Tab-separated table of N, CA and C in Angstrom:
chain	number	residue	atom	x	y	z
H	25	UNK	N	-77.042	-64.099	-47.677
H	25	UNK	CA	-75.761	-63.436	-47.891
H	25	UNK	C	-75.558	-63.077	-49.356
H	26	UNK	N	-75.917	-64.026	-50.212
H	26	UNK	CA	-75.728	-63.783	-51.637
H	26	UNK	C	-76.595	-62.612	-52.121
H	27	UNK	N	-77.804	-62.542	-51.538
H	27	UNK	CA	-78.756	-61.509	-51.949
H	27	UNK	C	-78.267	-60.124	-51.529
H	28	UNK	N	-77.710	-60.018	-50.324
H	28	UNK	CA	-77.240	-58.724	-49.830
H	28	UNK	C	-76.014	-58.256	-50.614
H	29	UNK	N	-75.192	-59.219	-51.059
H	29	UNK	CA	-74.015	-58.877	-51.845
H	29	UNK	C	-74.453	-58.329	-53.199
H	30	UNK	N	-75.474	-58.965	-53.753
H	30	UNK	CA	-76.021	-58.533	-55.041
H	30	UNK	C	-76.598	-57.124	-54.920
H	31	UNK	N	-77.285	-56.878	-53.811
H	31	UNK	CA	-77.877	-55.568	-53.547
H	31	UNK	C	-76.791	-54.508	-53.432
H	32	UNK	N	-75.699	-54.873	-52.751
H	32	UNK	CA	-74.586	-53.951	-52.579
H	32	UNK	C	-73.934	-53.619	-53.921
H	33	UNK	N	-73.734	-54.636	-54.746
H	33	UNK	CA	-73.154	-54.438	-56.073
H	33	UNK	C	-74.061	-53.557	-56.926
H	34	UNK	N	-75.364	-53.769	-56.789
H	34	UNK	CA	-76.334	-52.977	-57.540
H	34	UNK	C	-76.289	-51.509	-57.144
H	35	UNK	N	-76.168	-51.249	-55.846
H	35	UNK	CA	-76.086	-49.868	-55.352
H	35	UNK	C	-74.816	-49.199	-55.850
H	36	UNK	N	-73.710	-49.960	-55.834
H	36	UNK	CA	-72.427	-49.440	-56.293
H	36	UNK	C	-72.520	-49.079	-57.773
H	37	UNK	N	-73.164	-49.957	-58.540
H	37	UNK	CA	-73.332	-49.743	-59.976
H	37	UNK	C	-74.170	-48.498	-60.251
H	38	UNK	N	-75.258	-48.337	-59.496
H	38	UNK	CA	-76.137	-47.180	-59.669
H	38	UNK	C	-75.413	-45.877	-59.348
H	39	UNK	N	-74.560	-45.916	-58.322
H	39	UNK	CA	-73.791	-44.725	-57.951
H	39	UNK	C	-72.835	-44.342	-59.068
H	40	UNK	N	-72.165	-45.336	-59.635
H	40	UNK	CA	-71.239	-45.088	-60.742
H	40	UNK	C	-71.985	-44.537	-61.948
H	41	UNK	N	-73.183	-45.060	-62.180
H	41	UNK	CA	-74.008	-44.626	-63.296
H	41	UNK	C	-74.416	-43.166	-63.126
H	42	UNK	N	-74.805	-42.803	-61.900
H	42	UNK	CA	-75.201	-41.421	-61.610
H	42	UNK	C	-74.041	-40.462	-61.851
H	43	UNK	N	-72.847	-40.850	-61.382
H	43	UNK	CA	-71.651	-40.015	-61.559
H	43	UNK	C	-71.360	-39.837	-63.046
H	44	UNK	N	-71.505	-40.924	-63.796
H	44	UNK	CA	-71.260	-40.899	-65.235
H	44	UNK	C	-72.238	-39.958	-65.937
H	45	UNK	N	-73.513	-40.056	-65.572
H	45	UNK	CA	-74.545	-39.214	-66.184
H	45	UNK	C	-74.280	-37.742	-65.881
H	46	UNK	N	-73.923	-37.437	-64.630
H	46	UNK	CA	-73.667	-36.053	-64.230
H	46	UNK	C	-72.472	-35.488	-64.994
H	47	UNK	N	-71.386	-36.264	-65.093
H	47	UNK	CA	-70.190	-35.782	-65.785
H	47	UNK	C	-70.460	-35.605	-67.276
H	48	UNK	N	-71.302	-36.476	-67.855
H	48	UNK	CA	-71.658	-36.326	-69.263
H	48	UNK	C	-72.493	-35.079	-69.487
H	49	UNK	N	-73.383	-34.762	-68.536
H	49	UNK	CA	-74.210	-33.559	-68.646
H	49	UNK	C	-73.349	-32.309	-68.584
H	50	UNK	N	-72.349	-32.307	-67.691
H	50	UNK	CA	-71.443	-31.168	-67.562
H	50	UNK	C	-70.655	-30.990	-68.859
H	51	UNK	N	-70.163	-32.106	-69.396
H	51	UNK	CA	-69.406	-32.082	-70.650
H	51	UNK	C	-70.261	-31.514	-71.771
H	52	UNK	N	-71.522	-31.959	-71.845
H	52	UNK	CA	-72.452	-31.506	-72.875
H	52	UNK	C	-72.697	-29.999	-72.767
H	53	UNK	N	-72.864	-29.514	-71.526
H	53	UNK	CA	-73.096	-28.085	-71.317
H	53	UNK	C	-71.901	-27.264	-71.757
H	54	UNK	N	-70.688	-27.765	-71.497
H	54	UNK	CA	-69.474	-27.057	-71.905
H	54	UNK	C	-69.399	-26.971	-73.427
H	55	UNK	N	-69.704	-28.095	-74.097
H	55	UNK	CA	-69.664	-28.125	-75.566
H	55	UNK	C	-70.682	-27.150	-76.155
H	56	UNK	N	-71.895	-27.168	-75.617
H	56	UNK	CA	-72.956	-26.268	-76.097
H	56	UNK	C	-72.554	-24.815	-75.865
H	57	UNK	N	-71.992	-24.529	-74.694
H	57	UNK	CA	-71.570	-23.172	-74.356
H	57	UNK	C	-70.505	-22.675	-75.346
H	58	UNK	N	-69.542	-23.540	-75.664
H	58	UNK	CA	-68.483	-23.175	-76.612
H	58	UNK	C	-69.038	-22.954	-78.007
H	59	UNK	N	-69.989	-23.794	-78.403
H	59	UNK	CA	-70.617	-23.653	-79.717
H	59	UNK	C	-71.326	-22.313	-79.828
H	60	UNK	N	-72.092	-21.951	-78.810
H	60	UNK	CA	-72.825	-20.684	-78.805
H	60	UNK	C	-71.848	-19.509	-78.854
H	61	UNK	N	-70.761	-19.609	-78.088
H	61	UNK	CA	-69.763	-18.547	-78.049
H	61	UNK	C	-69.086	-18.391	-79.407
H	62	UNK	N	-68.784	-19.511	-80.054
H	62	UNK	CA	-68.158	-19.465	-81.373
H	62	UNK	C	-69.092	-18.858	-82.410
H	63	UNK	N	-70.369	-19.187	-82.328
H	63	UNK	CA	-71.356	-18.632	-83.256
H	63	UNK	C	-71.523	-17.137	-83.031
H	64	UNK	N	-71.431	-16.711	-81.801
H	64	UNK	CA	-71.550	-15.291	-81.475
H	64	UNK	C	-70.351	-14.512	-82.023
H	65	UNK	N	-69.183	-15.145	-82.018
H	65	UNK	CA	-67.975	-14.491	-82.539
H	65	UNK	C	-68.055	-14.290	-84.049
H	66	UNK	N	-68.594	-15.290	-84.753
H	66	UNK	CA	-68.644	-15.257	-86.210
H	66	UNK	C	-69.557	-14.146	-86.724
H	67	UNK	N	-70.680	-13.917	-86.047
H	67	UNK	CA	-71.643	-12.914	-86.516
H	67	UNK	C	-71.231	-11.503	-86.158
């Protein structure tokens, strides 16, 4: 029982980690996109 609970917690943690990584990637893409757009405006 203890082992299955640990496995369940581990899966939950991995899911949260995946969501975090995906949202950080989206955030990074938005920042890069804005930077490129700002540089294009200046020139």
